[in-house]
PDB file of C-alpha atoms in Angstrom:
ATOM      1  CA  UNK A  11       1.264  -0.942  63.671  1.00 49.00           C
ATOM      2  CA  UNK A  12       1.841   1.584  60.900  1.00 51.00           C
ATOM      3  CA  UNK A  13       5.327   3.093  60.171  1.00 53.00           C
ATOM      4  CA  UNK A  14       3.447   6.319  61.348  1.00 51.00           C
ATOM      5  CA  UNK A  15       2.623   5.413  64.971  1.00 52.00           C
ATOM      6  CA  UNK A  16       6.678   5.031  65.156  1.00 56.00           C
ATOM      7  CA  UNK A  17       7.297   8.320  64.310  1.00 51.00           C
ATOM      8  CA  UNK A  18       7.330  10.912  67.656  1.00 56.00           C
ATOM      9  CA  UNK A  19       6.494  13.980  65.644  1.00 59.00           C
ATOM     10  CA  UNK A  20       5.458  15.525  62.176  1.00 65.00           C
ATOM     11  CA  UNK A  21       9.218  16.804  61.709  1.00 70.00           C
ATOM     12  CA  UNK A  22      10.401  12.762  61.576  1.00 87.00           C
ATOM     13  CA  UNK A  23       7.772  12.533  59.173  1.00 86.00           C
ATOM     14  CA  UNK A  24       8.593  15.368  57.040  1.00 87.00           C
ATOM     15  CA  UNK A  25      12.490  14.052  57.444  1.00 89.00           C
ATOM     16  CA  UNK A  26      11.581  10.702  55.999  1.00 90.00           C
ATOM     17  CA  UNK A  27       9.754  12.184  53.089  1.00 91.00           C
ATOM     18  CA  UNK A  28      12.594  14.361  52.301  1.00 93.00           C
ATOM     19  CA  UNK A  29      14.690  11.086  52.318  1.00 93.00           C
ATOM     20  CA  UNK A  30      12.494   9.475  50.154  1.00 95.00           C
ATOM     21  CA  UNK A  31      12.751  12.176  47.143  1.00 96.00           C
ATOM     22  CA  UNK A  32      16.626  12.013  47.867  1.00 96.00           C
ATOM     23  CA  UNK A  33      16.459   8.274  47.346  1.00 96.00           C
ATOM     24  CA  UNK A  34      14.264   8.803  44.214  1.00 96.00           C
ATOM     25  CA  UNK A  35      16.805  11.462  42.499  1.00 97.00           C
ATOM     26  CA  UNK A  36      19.623   9.067  43.320  1.00 96.00           C
ATOM     27  CA  UNK A  37      17.904   6.039  41.844  1.00 96.00           C
ATOM     28  CA  UNK A  38      17.208   8.469  39.046  1.00 96.00           C
ATOM     29  CA  UNK A  39      20.838   9.328  38.781  1.00 96.00           C
ATOM     30  CA  UNK A  40      21.778   5.940  38.769  1.00 93.00           C
ATOM     31  CA  UNK A  41      19.089   4.962  35.811  1.00 93.00           C
ATOM     32  CA  UNK A  42      21.176   7.875  33.820  1.00 95.00           C
ATOM     33  CA  UNK A  43      24.247   6.826  34.373  1.00 92.00           C
ATOM     34  CA  UNK A  44      23.584   3.353  33.617  1.00 88.00           C
ATOM     35  CA  UNK A  45      21.602   4.667  30.324  1.00 91.00           C
ATOM     36  CA  UNK A  46      24.918   6.590  29.435  1.00 93.00           C
ATOM     37  CA  UNK A  47      27.188   3.638  30.208  1.00 88.00           C
ATOM     38  CA  UNK A  48      25.068   1.513  28.109  1.00 88.00           C
ATOM     39  CA  UNK A  49      24.916   3.798  25.223  1.00 92.00           C
ATOM     40  CA  UNK A  50      28.652   3.863  25.186  1.00 93.00           C
ATOM     41  CA  UNK A  51      28.372   0.135  24.398  1.00 90.00           C
ATOM     42  CA  UNK A  52      28.963  -1.340  27.738  1.00 88.00           C
ATOM     43  CA  UNK A  53      26.737  -3.923  28.749  1.00 89.00           C
ATOM     44  CA  UNK A  54      24.518  -5.261  31.843  1.00 85.00           C
ATOM     45  CA  UNK A  55      26.600  -8.300  32.153  1.00 89.00           C
ATOM     46  CA  UNK A  56      29.839  -6.188  32.113  1.00 88.00           C
ATOM     47  CA  UNK A  57      28.880  -4.013  34.322  1.00 86.00           C
ATOM     48  CA  UNK A  58      27.650  -6.006  36.817  1.00 89.00           C
ATOM     49  CA  UNK A  59      30.977  -8.062  36.310  1.00 93.00           C
ATOM     50  CA  UNK A  60      32.442  -5.186  36.963  1.00 90.00           C
ATOM     51  CA  UNK A  61      30.800  -4.430  40.338  1.00 91.00           C
ATOM     52  CA  UNK A  62      31.456  -7.532  41.400  1.00 95.00           C
ATOM     53  CA  UNK A  63      35.264  -7.254  40.814  1.00 96.00           C
ATOM     54  CA  UNK A  64      35.173  -4.551  42.945  1.00 95.00           C
ATOM     55  CA  UNK A  65      33.098  -6.005  45.620  1.00 97.00           C
ATOM     56  CA  UNK A  66      35.893  -8.637  45.685  1.00 97.00           C
ATOM     57  CA  UNK A  67      38.952  -6.260  45.483  1.00 95.00           C
ATOM     58  CA  UNK A  68      37.443  -4.040  48.535  1.00 96.00           C
ATOM     59  CA  UNK A  69      36.836  -7.612  50.927  1.00 97.00           C
ATOM     60  CA  UNK A  70      40.002  -8.584  50.041  1.00 96.00           C
ATOM     61  CA  UNK A  71      41.474  -5.147  50.769  1.00 92.00           C
ATOM     62  CA  UNK A  72      39.695  -4.723  53.930  1.00 95.00           C
ATOM     63  CA  UNK A  73      41.403  -8.162  54.961  1.00 96.00           C
ATOM     64  CA  UNK A  74      44.600  -7.073  53.930  1.00 92.00           C
ATOM     65  CA  UNK A  75      43.922  -3.782  56.128  1.00 92.00           C
ATOM     66  CA  UNK A  76      43.069  -5.875  59.128  1.00 95.00           C
ATOM     67  CA  UNK A  77      46.157  -8.120  59.084  1.00 95.00           C
ATOM     68  CA  UNK A  78      48.325  -5.206  59.149  1.00 94.00           C
ATOM     69  CA  UNK A  79      46.522  -3.706  61.687  1.00 94.00           C
ATOM     70  CA  UNK A  80      47.154  -6.648  63.525  1.00 96.00           C
ATOM     71  CA  UNK A  81      50.528  -7.070  62.927  1.00 95.00           C
ATOM     72  CA  UNK A  82      51.005  -3.361  64.010  1.00 94.00           C
ATOM     73  CA  UNK A  83      49.817  -3.995  67.187  1.00 96.00           C
ATOM     74  CA  UNK A  84      51.962  -6.878  67.500  1.00 96.00           C
ATOM     75  CA  UNK A  85      54.682  -5.166  66.876  1.00 95.00           C
ATOM     76  CA  UNK A  86      53.639  -1.802  68.460  1.00 96.00           C
ATOM     77  CA  UNK A  87      53.910   0.337  65.667  1.00 95.00           C
ATOM     78  CA  UNK A  88      51.262   2.192  63.436  1.00 94.00           C
ATOM     79  CA  UNK A  89      49.932   0.715  60.421  1.00 92.00           C
ATOM     80  CA  UNK A  90      51.458   3.375  58.264  1.00 91.00           C
ATOM     81  CA  UNK A  91      54.856   2.561  59.582  1.00 93.00           C
ATOM     82  CA  UNK A  92      54.429  -0.833  58.027  1.00 92.00           C
ATOM     83  CA  UNK A  93      53.397   0.192  54.489  1.00 91.00           C
ATOM     84  CA  UNK A  94      57.089   1.087  52.976  1.00 91.00           C
ATOM     85  CA  UNK A  95      57.878  -2.542  54.482  1.00 91.00           C
ATOM     86  CA  UNK A  96      55.344  -4.249  52.187  1.00 89.00           C
ATOM     87  CA  UNK A  97      56.093  -1.481  49.265  1.00 90.00           C
ATOM     88  CA  UNK A  98      52.009  -0.714  49.954  1.00 89.00           C
ATOM     89  CA  UNK A  99      51.251   3.385  49.158  1.00 87.00           C
ATOM     90  CA  UNK A 100      49.121   5.505  51.211  1.00 81.00           C
ATOM     91  CA  UNK A 101      46.546   5.676  48.711  1.00 78.00           C
ATOM     92  CA  UNK A 102      46.417   1.611  48.369  1.00 63.00           C
TER      93      UNK A 102
END
């Protein structure tokens, strides 16, 4: 079946067209940002490494947040109350 057969009406089709246009704008903006970084002397390999490190950081941070949440439940406190005990900033 075609994607159109899943659309309940023309409004949904128009919404999809708008979403596609927005994604195209974002793609162009990202391409421009990459070109700017390359012109500043960064390499694609370096950018890929930074992205990889950011993903790793976020995964570790998520695991830490999960552990803090479980500890907070066990202690009957909020995670916010645990931050000073572990020298964490609320922005961490």
